[in-house]
XYZ file of C-alpha atoms in Angstrom:
462
model
C 27.533 0.074 26.892
C 26.666 -1.089 23.426
C 25.194 1.672 21.170
C 23.533 -1.065 18.996
C 21.635 -2.737 21.857
C 20.931 0.604 23.487
C 19.214 1.808 20.328
C 17.285 -1.422 19.869
C 15.856 -1.871 23.380
C 13.572 1.203 23.475
C 12.387 0.669 19.923
C 11.370 -2.952 20.693
C 9.265 -1.742 23.602
C 7.315 0.568 21.258
C 6.425 -2.121 18.751
C 2.897 -3.571 18.324
C 2.356 -7.215 19.364
C 3.673 -9.660 16.860
C 3.812 -13.487 16.387
C 7.102 -13.418 14.362
C 9.985 -11.102 13.916
C 11.358 -11.354 10.356
C 14.706 -9.720 9.395
C 15.522 -8.719 5.845
C 19.054 -10.090 5.664
C 21.303 -9.217 2.790
C 24.528 -10.232 4.509
C 25.755 -6.628 4.411
C 26.987 -4.920 7.523
C 23.731 -3.087 8.288
C 21.381 -6.085 8.233
C 23.942 -8.349 9.844
C 24.383 -5.925 12.798
C 20.642 -5.784 13.162
C 20.384 -9.569 13.094
C 22.954 -9.970 15.861
C 21.396 -7.216 17.883
C 17.949 -8.801 17.838
C 19.494 -12.319 18.396
C 21.326 -11.082 21.502
C 18.121 -9.576 22.839
C 16.018 -12.541 21.926
C 15.270 -13.378 25.612
C 13.830 -9.916 26.059
C 10.900 -10.262 23.573
C 8.380 -12.971 22.876
C 8.088 -13.325 19.090
C 10.230 -15.983 17.259
C 13.050 -14.691 15.035
C 13.549 -15.610 11.473
C 15.619 -14.168 8.568
C 14.723 -13.617 4.869
C 17.382 -13.322 2.219
C 16.398 -11.961 -1.221
C 18.728 -12.837 -4.118
C 18.134 -10.332 -6.893
C 20.205 -12.368 -9.286
C 22.099 -9.295 -10.462
C 25.580 -10.416 -9.385
C 27.521 -13.570 -10.423
C 28.260 -14.251 -6.751
C 24.752 -13.756 -5.426
C 24.235 -17.551 -5.029
C 27.252 -17.587 -2.694
C 25.759 -14.721 -0.669
C 22.556 -16.722 -0.224
C 24.494 -19.740 0.980
C 26.521 -17.506 3.309
C 23.380 -16.058 4.920
C 21.829 -19.517 5.341
C 25.037 -20.796 7.051
C 25.348 -17.780 9.282
C 21.776 -18.107 10.525
C 22.182 -21.825 11.074
C 25.187 -21.014 13.377
C 22.822 -18.883 15.418
C 20.109 -21.516 15.405
C 17.803 -19.365 13.141
C 15.892 -20.293 10.043
C 16.627 -18.254 6.912
C 14.159 -18.140 4.036
C 15.849 -17.787 0.676
C 14.068 -15.995 -2.172
C 15.364 -15.520 -5.681
C 13.940 -12.757 -8.005
C 13.744 -12.566 -11.718
C 13.974 -8.871 -12.590
C 12.972 -7.454 -15.943
C 15.890 -6.545 -18.215
C 14.528 -3.020 -18.598
C 12.202 -1.012 -16.387
C 10.734 2.470 -16.738
C 11.625 3.115 -13.109
C 15.283 2.047 -13.582
C 17.134 -0.921 -12.141
C 17.520 0.553 -8.655
C 13.767 1.296 -8.209
C 12.782 -1.943 -9.945
C 14.919 -4.011 -7.631
C 13.646 -2.220 -4.554
C 10.004 -2.731 -5.547
C 10.538 -6.401 -6.282
C 12.378 -6.936 -3.033
C 9.610 -5.330 -0.953
C 6.938 -7.366 -2.849
C 8.881 -10.532 -2.216
C 9.327 -9.786 1.504
C 5.664 -8.881 1.857
C 4.726 -12.205 0.230
C 6.372 -14.049 3.128
C 4.455 -12.222 5.878
C 1.544 -13.550 7.800
C -1.035 -11.357 9.631
C 0.614 -9.639 12.527
C 4.187 -10.278 11.465
C 6.815 -7.628 11.945
C 9.566 -7.163 9.362
C 12.865 -5.415 10.329
C 15.266 -3.723 7.969
C 18.687 -2.410 8.861
C 18.370 1.195 7.597
C 20.369 3.618 9.696
C 20.941 7.346 10.179
C 23.155 7.674 7.092
C 20.513 5.985 4.901
C 17.949 8.447 6.285
C 20.173 11.512 5.489
C 20.684 10.237 1.955
C 16.911 9.638 1.489
C 16.161 13.220 2.576
C 18.735 14.611 0.149
C 17.314 12.423 -2.736
C 13.860 13.625 -1.996
C 15.007 17.240 -1.930
C 16.691 16.740 -5.339
C 13.436 15.264 -6.636
C 11.485 18.337 -5.520
C 9.417 16.312 -3.074
C 6.883 17.864 -0.680
C 6.585 17.218 2.998
C 5.645 13.505 2.824
C 8.851 12.830 0.834
C 10.946 15.011 3.092
C 9.770 12.994 6.049
C 11.919 10.231 4.414
C 11.575 6.752 6.008
C 9.233 6.260 8.924
C 10.643 3.990 11.620
C 7.381 2.028 11.752
C 4.618 1.722 9.231
C 1.937 -0.761 8.118
C 3.295 -3.240 5.612
C 1.169 -5.945 3.938
C -0.593 -7.968 6.615
C 1.789 -6.706 9.325
C 4.376 -3.980 9.987
C 7.730 -2.756 8.777
C 10.175 -1.524 11.390
C 13.444 0.364 10.929
C 14.727 0.540 14.543
C 18.232 1.838 13.698
C 17.383 5.139 12.012
C 18.955 7.074 14.908
C 22.216 5.136 14.734
C 25.050 6.022 12.350
C 26.533 3.301 10.125
C 29.881 3.594 11.888
C 28.169 2.339 15.080
C 27.032 -0.795 13.234
C 30.493 -1.407 11.841
C 32.010 -1.008 15.259
C 29.456 -3.451 16.726
C 30.423 -6.112 14.179
C 34.145 -5.578 14.667
C 33.817 -5.828 18.421
C 32.127 -9.167 17.909
C 34.752 -10.363 15.425
C 32.184 -10.642 12.616
C 32.802 -10.198 8.879
C 30.125 -9.243 6.381
C 29.465 -9.345 2.637
C 30.218 -6.415 0.330
C 27.986 -5.951 -2.757
C 30.226 -4.420 -5.488
C 27.211 -2.562 -6.957
C 27.193 -0.381 -3.788
C 30.405 1.229 -5.044
C 28.996 2.156 -8.424
C 28.354 5.877 -8.869
C 25.807 5.054 -11.615
C 23.112 4.814 -8.948
C 21.958 8.101 -7.335
C 22.191 6.904 -3.757
C 25.771 5.580 -4.277
C 26.819 8.939 -5.819
C 25.519 10.767 -2.845
C 27.160 8.378 -0.436
C 30.637 8.270 -2.025
C 30.910 11.821 -3.517
C 28.569 14.273 -1.822
C 28.260 13.070 1.819
C 32.074 13.043 2.384
C 32.314 16.656 1.315
C 29.392 17.640 3.577
C 30.950 15.707 6.470
C 34.227 17.525 6.032
C 32.481 20.874 6.489
C 29.708 19.725 8.783
C 30.753 16.601 10.798
C 27.229 16.169 12.137
C 25.561 16.451 8.683
C 23.958 13.020 8.706
C 22.574 13.504 12.232
C 21.193 16.949 11.380
C 19.644 15.754 8.091
C 18.067 12.890 9.858
C 16.692 15.161 12.492
C 15.171 17.346 9.821
C 13.441 14.349 8.332
C 11.975 13.584 11.788
C 10.688 17.180 12.069
C 9.122 16.888 8.649
C 7.534 13.548 9.730
C 6.007 15.119 12.772
C 4.560 18.008 10.819
C 3.183 15.651 8.176
C 1.522 13.426 10.883
C -0.268 16.566 12.205
C -1.416 17.506 8.716
C -2.575 13.973 8.143
C -4.675 13.950 11.307
C -6.309 17.277 10.239
C -6.811 15.893 6.713
C -8.608 12.896 8.189
C -11.161 15.240 9.782
C -11.518 17.328 6.644
C -11.811 14.279 4.366
C -14.565 12.993 6.696
C -16.399 16.207 6.006
C -15.784 15.961 2.257
C -16.811 12.280 1.976
C -19.741 11.443 -0.202
C -23.239 11.393 1.322
C -26.239 9.127 1.018
C -25.815 6.114 -1.264
C -22.037 5.995 -0.956
C -21.993 3.162 1.611
C -19.146 5.001 3.346
C -16.908 4.422 0.436
C -13.530 6.221 0.952
C -12.651 6.047 -2.725
C -15.043 8.821 -3.653
C -14.993 12.536 -2.892
C -17.616 15.287 -3.264
C -16.285 17.850 -5.648
C -18.451 20.583 -4.127
C -16.545 20.152 -0.850
C -13.283 20.835 -2.569
C -13.952 23.377 -5.306
C -14.549 26.315 -2.896
C -11.224 25.788 -1.057
C -7.994 27.603 -1.830
C -5.702 25.856 -4.270
C -3.199 24.849 -1.591
C -5.925 23.251 0.499
C -7.194 21.304 -2.569
C -3.682 20.013 -3.233
C -3.305 18.969 0.438
C -6.673 17.159 0.676
C -6.235 15.440 -2.722
C -2.713 14.192 -1.742
C -4.011 12.995 1.650
C -6.998 11.192 -0.036
C -4.767 9.439 -2.489
C -2.191 8.559 0.131
C -4.971 7.003 2.258
C -5.912 4.868 -0.717
C -2.243 3.789 -1.103
C -2.151 5.334 -4.575
C 1.133 6.192 -6.280
C 2.078 9.820 -5.523
C 1.069 12.068 -8.459
C 3.558 14.583 -9.772
C 2.958 18.323 -9.350
C 1.770 18.521 -12.930
C -0.626 15.614 -12.400
C -1.977 17.150 -9.240
C -2.518 20.423 -11.096
C -4.539 18.564 -13.736
C -6.675 16.938 -10.977
C -7.461 20.375 -9.581
C -8.222 21.974 -13.022
C -9.274 19.371 -15.675
C -11.265 17.250 -13.276
C -12.545 19.570 -10.566
C -13.444 22.326 -12.898
C -14.845 20.217 -15.828
C -18.156 21.359 -17.370
C -21.425 19.624 -16.801
C -21.798 16.329 -18.609
C -18.074 15.790 -18.978
C -16.363 12.811 -17.241
C -12.627 13.499 -17.574
C -10.060 11.044 -16.095
C -6.467 11.166 -15.160
C -4.258 8.058 -15.347
C -0.798 7.746 -13.721
C 1.339 4.970 -12.305
C -1.156 2.290 -13.267
C -4.024 3.905 -11.426
C -6.578 6.568 -12.176
C -9.121 9.116 -10.934
C -12.290 9.981 -12.877
C -15.091 12.473 -12.483
C -18.719 11.624 -12.726
C -21.352 14.203 -11.968
C -20.287 15.944 -8.692
C -17.892 13.238 -7.479
C -14.305 12.103 -7.945
C -13.784 8.392 -8.097
C -10.517 6.672 -7.444
C -10.318 3.921 -10.028
C -7.476 1.926 -8.448
C -5.645 -0.334 -10.959
C -6.432 0.970 -14.415
C -7.179 -0.224 -16.919
C -8.799 -3.236 -15.198
C -9.111 -6.695 -16.652
C -12.591 -7.487 -17.953
C -14.644 -9.783 -15.696
C -15.328 -13.263 -17.059
C -18.484 -13.144 -19.209
C -19.587 -16.620 -18.105
C -22.343 -16.929 -15.494
C -20.971 -17.937 -12.099
C -22.913 -20.241 -9.800
C -23.374 -19.117 -6.225
C -24.182 -22.244 -4.222
C -23.807 -21.014 -0.614
C -24.580 -17.605 1.033
C -20.916 -16.811 1.671
C -18.275 -14.528 0.173
C -17.814 -15.109 -3.529
C -14.670 -14.167 -5.386
C -15.465 -12.872 -8.912
C -12.740 -13.640 -11.455
C -11.135 -10.360 -12.429
C -13.855 -8.332 -10.509
C -13.348 -8.406 -6.808
C -15.714 -9.965 -4.317
C -19.375 -10.304 -3.460
C -20.422 -10.693 0.087
C -23.646 -10.584 2.137
C -24.256 -8.194 4.955
C -27.162 -8.422 7.459
C -29.743 -5.651 6.815
C -33.173 -4.564 8.065
C -34.528 -5.530 4.644
C -32.981 -7.453 1.849
C -32.546 -10.861 0.185
C -34.215 -13.872 1.743
C -31.361 -16.196 3.098
C -33.499 -19.176 2.080
C -33.056 -18.372 -1.595
C -29.821 -20.412 -1.737
C -31.748 -23.504 -0.713
C -34.768 -22.943 -2.999
C -33.190 -21.920 -6.242
C -30.038 -22.063 -8.350
C -28.514 -18.614 -8.213
C -26.036 -17.202 -10.635
C -23.946 -14.023 -10.916
C -23.969 -12.420 -14.294
C -23.292 -9.063 -15.979
C -25.341 -6.693 -18.004
C -26.038 -7.745 -21.597
C -28.818 -5.322 -22.379
C -32.669 -5.601 -22.017
C -32.676 -6.640 -18.328
C -35.549 -5.324 -16.223
C -36.285 -4.918 -12.509
C -39.754 -6.311 -12.013
C -40.192 -4.767 -8.517
C -39.709 -1.226 -9.939
C -41.173 -1.848 -13.404
C -38.112 -0.263 -14.961
C -35.203 -1.277 -17.178
C -31.848 -2.018 -15.624
C -30.392 0.777 -17.776
C -32.806 3.373 -16.306
C -32.254 2.215 -12.750
C -28.490 2.499 -13.027
C -28.776 6.010 -14.444
C -31.097 7.055 -11.631
C -28.752 5.543 -9.014
C -25.815 7.592 -10.490
C -23.807 4.419 -11.075
C -20.715 5.607 -12.999
C -20.785 4.458 -16.667
C -17.460 2.569 -16.344
C -18.957 0.478 -13.505
C -22.225 -0.536 -15.125
C -20.845 -3.376 -17.168
C -18.882 -4.665 -14.148
C -21.753 -4.502 -11.679
C -22.616 -7.994 -10.483
C -26.202 -9.008 -11.072
C -27.891 -11.900 -9.185
C -30.197 -14.126 -11.262
C -32.532 -16.985 -10.381
C -32.999 -18.735 -13.684
C -33.591 -15.946 -16.190
C -35.038 -13.502 -13.627
C -32.974 -10.600 -12.315
C -33.510 -10.712 -8.519
C -30.846 -8.334 -7.114
C -28.329 -5.723 -8.115
C -25.081 -5.583 -6.063
C -24.778 -2.259 -4.021
C -28.352 -1.318 -4.988
C -31.047 -3.690 -3.779
C -33.637 -6.445 -4.492
C -35.360 -6.524 -7.859
C -37.903 -9.258 -7.349
C -40.542 -9.059 -4.658
C -40.559 -12.796 -3.925
C -36.828 -12.744 -3.429
C -37.130 -10.219 -0.522
C -37.120 -11.483 3.068
C -40.296 -10.887 5.050
C -38.102 -9.853 7.953
C -34.411 -8.936 8.252
C -32.513 -9.960 5.164
C -29.140 -9.821 3.418
C -27.671 -6.951 1.534
C -25.682 -7.808 -1.589
C -22.409 -5.966 -1.419
C -19.794 -5.744 -4.180
C -16.269 -4.587 -3.562
C -13.784 -4.155 -6.358
C -10.258 -4.785 -5.143
C -7.024 -3.016 -5.973
C -4.108 -5.265 -6.802
C -3.341 -7.406 -3.856
C -6.343 -6.434 -1.812
C -9.035 -8.665 -0.444
C -12.582 -7.703 0.629
C -11.483 -7.082 4.178
C -8.115 -5.411 3.477
C -8.020 -2.018 5.207
C -6.874 1.138 3.498
C -3.570 2.616 4.617
C -4.059 4.996 7.562
C -3.040 8.548 6.815
C 0.663 8.742 7.286
C 1.219 5.159 6.111
C 3.825 6.021 3.493
C 5.216 3.580 0.971
C 8.803 2.465 0.852
C 10.580 5.707 0.002
C 13.940 4.429 1.291
C 16.429 1.887 0.028
């Protein structure tokens, strides 16, 4: 009987298919126990095994730790990718949060589509995370703490040891005669998690020896309840999604579908909507402003709310998720479009072509030199005998998007407007054609990057 292997086996059977298993290896006891558990079970799963060590550069001996991890993996016949971070001297989130965010970003940068990244978080970590979330006044998504499996970058993040106490990992290492690294910063009470670990949890364990197990179980109950709410929210958000002309965009919501609901339901649906868009979680005060200043704004007003580098804005009867905000201005220079294939727009997302019953003639790319430009003023749509300004107003294009909306030109003639249609009769295909689609992208997203499914929480743990 080996509690480590017994905990890993059933979790491995529940994982989605993967080409590679990657292990975030710090050299500490938790990640080292996970590494050896997976290595010992390597004949029971198909994906290749590889380690990643992230050097935060915060300790004088961190270079030695990186060498130690490389050598340890070499003895097991495993590759170990070494990454070194340059953290800012000061951060609004604090050193602990800044290091965690940088670490996850670095790990995500090493992943390929379908990869699965393992971390060594255990039951004690989960209990600490729940307590930290309680002390921050978190709601149900925060109290669900760390999910054992969630989407992460182009693949998945798995924490298969959340039901196992840290003592079981230490016992597993000692039984194998293995040593591990100790980061001296883990003993500093200056960090919230360390204070809980060294001062609060020992007191709780004296009175309630099963405290970590029970707190972890509470987090699991919260996660189950949140998953049920998320599934219902998915149905409700489908009913509240925008109608004709939206193109199925999930970054917009009809205000009329929210305003008649009780306040608690509005909070719930707005949180679910933002979580689906992978937006930073708004504070209670920011959520209240969304429900008052934006939802209840008078006619003709377009209020916005910015937090965590993203924003939401109202226009007419819709809420628009702005993503990263403010956004860099697109390049003012005309951009040639030589072939009818996806075109990346510097600072402005992507243009791609989608088959449609009616649209642009595919032969245009062979007949004429096509360019993508942006509104300068005075443009006209000859097919509608109207100015571009008038068309955009009639189409309810939000004002902040109008100067970013890609326009397709043949010479000096405007022939198409992205997400709207064809502006020149001779540019339209006599049969099935191509629809010109523009997608702005949030930081790190491409034109085909899916939104997080409801319940796909960000890294709330260590």
